[in-house]
mmCIF file of C-alpha atoms and ligand atoms in Angstrom:
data_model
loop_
_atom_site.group_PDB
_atom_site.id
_atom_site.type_symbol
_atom_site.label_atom_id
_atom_site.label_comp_id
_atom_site.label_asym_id
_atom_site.label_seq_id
_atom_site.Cartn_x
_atom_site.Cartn_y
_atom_site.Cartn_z
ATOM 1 C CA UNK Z 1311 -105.403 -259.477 121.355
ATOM 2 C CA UNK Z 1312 -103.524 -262.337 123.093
ATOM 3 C CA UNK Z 1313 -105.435 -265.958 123.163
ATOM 4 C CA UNK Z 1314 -103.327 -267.298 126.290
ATOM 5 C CA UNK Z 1315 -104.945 -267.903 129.499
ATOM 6 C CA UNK Z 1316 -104.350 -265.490 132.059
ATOM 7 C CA UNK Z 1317 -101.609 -267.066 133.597
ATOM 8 C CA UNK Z 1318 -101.368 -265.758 138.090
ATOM 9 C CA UNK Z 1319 -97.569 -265.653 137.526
ATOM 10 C CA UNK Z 1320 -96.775 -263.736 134.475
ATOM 11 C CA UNK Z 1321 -99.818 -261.346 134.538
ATOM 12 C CA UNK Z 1322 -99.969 -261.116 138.305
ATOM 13 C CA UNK Z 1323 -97.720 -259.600 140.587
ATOM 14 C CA UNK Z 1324 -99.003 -260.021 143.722
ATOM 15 C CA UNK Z 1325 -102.328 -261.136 145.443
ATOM 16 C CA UNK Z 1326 -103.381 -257.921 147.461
ATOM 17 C CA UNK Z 1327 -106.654 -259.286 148.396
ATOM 18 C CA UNK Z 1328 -108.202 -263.333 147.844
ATOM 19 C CA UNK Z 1329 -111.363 -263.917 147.317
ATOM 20 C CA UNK Z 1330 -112.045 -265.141 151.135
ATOM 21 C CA UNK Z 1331 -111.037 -261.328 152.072
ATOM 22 C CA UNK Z 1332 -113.376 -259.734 149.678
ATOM 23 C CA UNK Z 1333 -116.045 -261.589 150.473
ATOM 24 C CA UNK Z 1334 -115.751 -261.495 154.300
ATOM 25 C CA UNK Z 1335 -115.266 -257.731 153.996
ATOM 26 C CA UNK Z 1336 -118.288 -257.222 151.483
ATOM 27 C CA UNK Z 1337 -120.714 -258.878 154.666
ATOM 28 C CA UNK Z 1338 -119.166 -256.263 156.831
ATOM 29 C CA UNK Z 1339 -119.910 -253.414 154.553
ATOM 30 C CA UNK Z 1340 -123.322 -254.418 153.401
ATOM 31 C CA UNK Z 1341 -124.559 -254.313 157.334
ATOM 32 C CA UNK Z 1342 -123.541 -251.170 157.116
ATOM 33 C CA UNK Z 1343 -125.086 -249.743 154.249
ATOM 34 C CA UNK Z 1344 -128.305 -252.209 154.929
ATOM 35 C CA UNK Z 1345 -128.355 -250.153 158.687
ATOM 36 C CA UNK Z 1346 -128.102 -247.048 156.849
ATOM 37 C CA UNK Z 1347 -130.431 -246.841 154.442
ATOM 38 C CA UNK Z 1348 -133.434 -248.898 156.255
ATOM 39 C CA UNK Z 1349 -135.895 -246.464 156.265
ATOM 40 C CA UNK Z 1350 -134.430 -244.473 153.376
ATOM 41 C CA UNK Z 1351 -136.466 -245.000 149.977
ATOM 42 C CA UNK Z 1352 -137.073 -244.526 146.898
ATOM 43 C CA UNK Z 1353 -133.499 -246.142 146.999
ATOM 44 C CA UNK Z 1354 -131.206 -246.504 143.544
ATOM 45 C CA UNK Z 1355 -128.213 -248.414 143.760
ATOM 46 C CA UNK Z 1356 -126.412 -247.021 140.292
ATOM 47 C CA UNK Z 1357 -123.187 -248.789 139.139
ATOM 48 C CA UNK Z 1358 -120.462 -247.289 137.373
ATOM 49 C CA UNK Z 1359 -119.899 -249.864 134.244
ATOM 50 C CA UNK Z 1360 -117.982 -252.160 133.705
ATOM 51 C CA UNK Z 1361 -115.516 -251.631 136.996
ATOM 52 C CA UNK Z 1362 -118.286 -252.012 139.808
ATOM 53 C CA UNK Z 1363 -120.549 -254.725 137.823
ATOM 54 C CA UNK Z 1364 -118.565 -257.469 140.126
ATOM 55 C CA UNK Z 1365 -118.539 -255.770 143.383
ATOM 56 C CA UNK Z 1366 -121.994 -254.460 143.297
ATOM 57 C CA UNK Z 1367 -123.580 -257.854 142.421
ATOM 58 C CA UNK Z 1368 -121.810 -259.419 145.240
ATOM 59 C CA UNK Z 1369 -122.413 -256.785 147.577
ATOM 60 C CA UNK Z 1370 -126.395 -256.172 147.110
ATOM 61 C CA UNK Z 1371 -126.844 -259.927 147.366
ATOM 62 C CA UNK Z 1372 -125.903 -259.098 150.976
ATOM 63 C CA UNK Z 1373 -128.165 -256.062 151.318
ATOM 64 C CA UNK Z 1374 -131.688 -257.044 151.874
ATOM 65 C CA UNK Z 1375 -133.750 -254.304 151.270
ATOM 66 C CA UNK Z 1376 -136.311 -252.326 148.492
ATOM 67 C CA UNK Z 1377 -133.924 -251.081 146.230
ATOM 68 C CA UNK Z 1378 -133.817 -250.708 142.584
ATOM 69 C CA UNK Z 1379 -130.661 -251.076 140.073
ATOM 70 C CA UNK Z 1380 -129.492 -248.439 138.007
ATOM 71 C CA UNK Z 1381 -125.748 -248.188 135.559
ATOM 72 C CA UNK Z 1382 -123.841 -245.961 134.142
ATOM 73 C CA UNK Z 1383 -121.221 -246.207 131.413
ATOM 74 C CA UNK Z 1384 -117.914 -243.699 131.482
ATOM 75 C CA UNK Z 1385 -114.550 -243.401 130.615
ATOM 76 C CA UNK Z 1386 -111.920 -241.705 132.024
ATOM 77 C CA UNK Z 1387 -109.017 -244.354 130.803
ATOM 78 C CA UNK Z 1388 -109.058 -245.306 127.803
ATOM 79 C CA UNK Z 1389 -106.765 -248.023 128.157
ATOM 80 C CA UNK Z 1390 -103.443 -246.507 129.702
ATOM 81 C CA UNK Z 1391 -102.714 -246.910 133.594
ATOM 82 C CA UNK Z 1392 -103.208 -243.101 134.081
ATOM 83 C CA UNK Z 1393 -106.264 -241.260 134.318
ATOM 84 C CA UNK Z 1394 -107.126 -238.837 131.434
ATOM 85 C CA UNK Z 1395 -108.465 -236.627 133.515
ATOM 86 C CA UNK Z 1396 -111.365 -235.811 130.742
ATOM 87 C CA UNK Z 1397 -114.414 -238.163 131.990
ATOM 88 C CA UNK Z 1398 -116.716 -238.878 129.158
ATOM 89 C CA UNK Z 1399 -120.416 -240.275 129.601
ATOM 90 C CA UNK Z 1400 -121.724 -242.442 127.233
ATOM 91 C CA UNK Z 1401 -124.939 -241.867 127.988
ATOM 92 C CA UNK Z 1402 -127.713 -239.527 129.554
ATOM 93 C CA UNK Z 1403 -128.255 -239.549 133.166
ATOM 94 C CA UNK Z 1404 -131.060 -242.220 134.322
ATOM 95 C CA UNK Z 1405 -133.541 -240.219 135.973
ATOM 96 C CA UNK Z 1406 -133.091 -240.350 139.806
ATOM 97 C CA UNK Z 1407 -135.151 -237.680 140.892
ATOM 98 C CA UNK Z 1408 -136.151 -237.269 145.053
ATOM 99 C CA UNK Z 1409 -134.260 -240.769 144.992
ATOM 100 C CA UNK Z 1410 -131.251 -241.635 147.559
ATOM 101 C CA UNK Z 1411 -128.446 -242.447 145.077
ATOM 102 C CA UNK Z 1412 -125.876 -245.445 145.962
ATOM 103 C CA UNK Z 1413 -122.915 -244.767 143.670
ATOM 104 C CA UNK Z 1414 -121.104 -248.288 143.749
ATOM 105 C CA UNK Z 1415 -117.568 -248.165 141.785
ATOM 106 C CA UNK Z 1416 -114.491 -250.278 141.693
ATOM 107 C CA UNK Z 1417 -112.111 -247.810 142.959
ATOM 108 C CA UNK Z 1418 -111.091 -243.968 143.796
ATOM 109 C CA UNK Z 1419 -107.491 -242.976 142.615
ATOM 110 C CA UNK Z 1420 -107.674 -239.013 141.084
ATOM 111 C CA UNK Z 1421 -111.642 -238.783 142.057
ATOM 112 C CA UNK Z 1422 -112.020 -237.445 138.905
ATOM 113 C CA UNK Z 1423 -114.362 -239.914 137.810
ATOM 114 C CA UNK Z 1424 -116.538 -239.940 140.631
ATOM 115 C CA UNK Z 1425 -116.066 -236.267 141.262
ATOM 116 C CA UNK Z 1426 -117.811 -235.221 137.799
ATOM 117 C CA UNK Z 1427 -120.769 -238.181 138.393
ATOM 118 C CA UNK Z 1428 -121.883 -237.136 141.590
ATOM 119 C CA UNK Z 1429 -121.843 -233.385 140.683
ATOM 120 C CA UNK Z 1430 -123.982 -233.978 137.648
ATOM 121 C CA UNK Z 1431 -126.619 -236.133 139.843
ATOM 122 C CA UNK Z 1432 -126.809 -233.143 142.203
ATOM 123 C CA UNK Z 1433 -126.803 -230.319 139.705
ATOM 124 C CA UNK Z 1434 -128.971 -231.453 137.287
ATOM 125 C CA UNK Z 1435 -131.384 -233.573 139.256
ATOM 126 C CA UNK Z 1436 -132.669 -233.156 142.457
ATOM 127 C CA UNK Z 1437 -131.650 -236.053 144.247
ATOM 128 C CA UNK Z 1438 -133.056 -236.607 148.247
ATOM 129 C CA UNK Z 1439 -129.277 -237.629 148.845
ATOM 130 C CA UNK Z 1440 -125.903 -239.610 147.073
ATOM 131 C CA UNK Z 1441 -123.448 -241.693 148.711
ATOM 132 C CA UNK Z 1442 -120.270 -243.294 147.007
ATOM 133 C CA UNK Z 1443 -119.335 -246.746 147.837
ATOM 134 C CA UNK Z 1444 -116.235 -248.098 146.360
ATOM 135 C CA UNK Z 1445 -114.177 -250.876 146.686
ATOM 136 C CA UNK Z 1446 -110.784 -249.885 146.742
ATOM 137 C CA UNK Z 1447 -109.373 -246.319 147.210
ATOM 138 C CA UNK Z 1448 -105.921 -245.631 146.923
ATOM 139 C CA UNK Z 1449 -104.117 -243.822 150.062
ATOM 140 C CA UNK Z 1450 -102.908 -240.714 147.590
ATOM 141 C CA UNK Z 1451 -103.780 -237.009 147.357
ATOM 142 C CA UNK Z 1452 -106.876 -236.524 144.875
ATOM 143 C CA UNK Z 1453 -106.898 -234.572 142.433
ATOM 144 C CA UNK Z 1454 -109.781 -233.446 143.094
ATOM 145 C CA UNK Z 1455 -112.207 -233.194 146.365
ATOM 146 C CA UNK Z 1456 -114.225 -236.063 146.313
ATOM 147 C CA UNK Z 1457 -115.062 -238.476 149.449
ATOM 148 C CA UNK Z 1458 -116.601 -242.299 149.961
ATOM 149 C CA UNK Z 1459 -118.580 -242.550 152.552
ATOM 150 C CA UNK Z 1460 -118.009 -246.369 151.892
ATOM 151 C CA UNK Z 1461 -114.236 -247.885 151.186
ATOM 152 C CA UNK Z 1462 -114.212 -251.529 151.039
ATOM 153 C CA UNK Z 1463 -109.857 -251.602 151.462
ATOM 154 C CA UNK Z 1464 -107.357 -248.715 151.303
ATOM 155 C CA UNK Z 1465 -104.585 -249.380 148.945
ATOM 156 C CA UNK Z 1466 -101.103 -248.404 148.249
ATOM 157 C CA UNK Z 1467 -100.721 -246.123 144.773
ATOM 158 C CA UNK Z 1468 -100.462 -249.205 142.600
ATOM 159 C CA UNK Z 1469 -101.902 -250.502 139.096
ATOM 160 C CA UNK Z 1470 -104.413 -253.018 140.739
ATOM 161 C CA UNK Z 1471 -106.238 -255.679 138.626
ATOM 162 C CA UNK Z 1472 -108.953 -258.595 139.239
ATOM 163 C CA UNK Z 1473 -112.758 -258.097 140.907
ATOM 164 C CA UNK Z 1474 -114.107 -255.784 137.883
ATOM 165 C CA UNK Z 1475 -110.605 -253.866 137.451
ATOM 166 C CA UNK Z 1476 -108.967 -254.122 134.079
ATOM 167 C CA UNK Z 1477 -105.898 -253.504 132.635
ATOM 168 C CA UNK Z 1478 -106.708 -252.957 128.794
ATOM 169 C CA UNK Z 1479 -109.812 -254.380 129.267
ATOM 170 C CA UNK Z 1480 -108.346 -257.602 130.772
ATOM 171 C CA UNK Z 1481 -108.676 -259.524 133.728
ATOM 172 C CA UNK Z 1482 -112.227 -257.871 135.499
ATOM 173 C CA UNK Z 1483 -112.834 -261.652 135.882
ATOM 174 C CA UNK Z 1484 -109.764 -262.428 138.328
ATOM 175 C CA UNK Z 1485 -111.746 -263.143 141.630
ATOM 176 C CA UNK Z 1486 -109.680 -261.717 143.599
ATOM 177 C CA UNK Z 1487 -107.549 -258.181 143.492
ATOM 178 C CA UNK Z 1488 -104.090 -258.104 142.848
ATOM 179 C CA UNK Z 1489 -101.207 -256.007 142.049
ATOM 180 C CA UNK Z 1490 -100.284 -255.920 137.877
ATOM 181 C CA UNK Z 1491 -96.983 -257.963 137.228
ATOM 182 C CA UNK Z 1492 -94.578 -255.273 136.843
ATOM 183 C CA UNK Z 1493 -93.425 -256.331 133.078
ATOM 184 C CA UNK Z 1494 -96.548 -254.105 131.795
ATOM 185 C CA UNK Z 1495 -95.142 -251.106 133.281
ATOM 186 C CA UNK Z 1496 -94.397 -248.782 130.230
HETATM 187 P P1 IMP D 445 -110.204 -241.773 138.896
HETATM 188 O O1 IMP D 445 -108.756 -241.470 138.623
HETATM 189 O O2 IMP D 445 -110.508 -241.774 140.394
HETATM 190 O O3 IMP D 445 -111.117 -240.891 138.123
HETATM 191 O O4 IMP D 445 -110.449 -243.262 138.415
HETATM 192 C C1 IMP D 445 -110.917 -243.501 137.121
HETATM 193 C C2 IMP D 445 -111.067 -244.950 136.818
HETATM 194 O O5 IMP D 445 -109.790 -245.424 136.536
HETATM 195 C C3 IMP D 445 -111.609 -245.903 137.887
HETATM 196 O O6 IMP D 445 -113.002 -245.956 137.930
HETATM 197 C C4 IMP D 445 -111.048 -247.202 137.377
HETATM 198 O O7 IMP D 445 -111.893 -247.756 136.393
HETATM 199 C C5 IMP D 445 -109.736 -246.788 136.749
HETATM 200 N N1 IMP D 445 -108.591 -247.074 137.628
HETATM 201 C C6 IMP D 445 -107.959 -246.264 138.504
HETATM 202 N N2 IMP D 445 -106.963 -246.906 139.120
HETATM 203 C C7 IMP D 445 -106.963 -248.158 138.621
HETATM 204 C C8 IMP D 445 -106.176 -249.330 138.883
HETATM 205 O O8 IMP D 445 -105.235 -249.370 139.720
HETATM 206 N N3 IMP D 445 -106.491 -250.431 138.160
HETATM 207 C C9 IMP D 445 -107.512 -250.455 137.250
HETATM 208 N N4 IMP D 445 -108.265 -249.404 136.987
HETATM 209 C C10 IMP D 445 -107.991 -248.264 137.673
HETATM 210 MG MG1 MG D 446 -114.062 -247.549 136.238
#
């Protein structure tokens, strides 16, 4: 593992969204979730580790209602820049029984990921609904049918980085989303 600083103009191709953009568009989206689920409770806010950890603690800072905090660990990466398309869960489903589900994740690009966690929620508990927030999706076909009823920015099909998203487990802690320099393309 490198010991250099992350350095904007070597690792960094391009700024896609700063930090004033995130954060202007997170108070837009939580009105909208804190509209939609007034009313709605027992309500679980699960994130999908370590890709929403960012987003999701900057986002229910803005949302000010009962709600409790749930995560979940998967991997459907491990460490290239496509999707393996074989989601693994690290560990058993928290028990979110007759509770309305929040799925908060960095991003959507096959919907594999998402795909398999929402369809274990609903098949093997009985949840009294689940939504899927996510920061980014990318404007692609998916492989398969999954929808967010929350997108915080659409995206062009690129490797993004920064806000949670890692590129070998690097740079989550960028605070703002960008585009990785195109020297790590295989
Ligand atoms: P899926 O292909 O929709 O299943 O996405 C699986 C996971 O791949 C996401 O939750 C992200 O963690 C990761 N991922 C997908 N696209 C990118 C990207 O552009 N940058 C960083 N991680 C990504
Ligand atoms: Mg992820």
């Amino acid at each position: 593992m490198e010991t250099r600083d992350v350095d904007p103009n070597r690792d960094v191709g391009s700024i896609l969204h700063d930090e004033a953009a995130i954060q202007s568009r997170l108070d837009v989206l939580a009105r909208e979730i804190t509209e939609d689920y007034r009313g709605r409770s027992p309500f679980t806010v699960l994130t999908i580790l370590h890709g929403g950890m960012i987003f999701m603690a900057d986002l229910l800072r803005r949302v000010p209602l009962p709600l409790q905090m749930e995560s979940l660990q998967v991997s459907s990466y491990h460490g290239e820049k496509e999707s393996s398309g074989q989601v693994t869960f690290h560990q058993n489903l928290p028990d979110l029984r007759d509770q309305h589900i929040l799925i908060v994740d960095d991003i959507l690009d096959t919907g594999r990921t998402l795909h398999a966690i929402r369809s274990r929620f609903e098949e093997e508990l009985q949840p009294a609904s689940v939504r899927i927030c996510v920061l980014l999706q990318k404007r692609k076909p998916r492989a398969v049918e999954v929808t967010a009823e929350y997108v915080g920015f659409e995206i062009d099909d690129e490797f993004v980085i920064g806000y949670g998203l890692d590129f070998q487990g690097r740079y989550r802690n960028l605070p703002y989303i960008g585009v990785l320099h195109a020297d790590h393309t295989p």
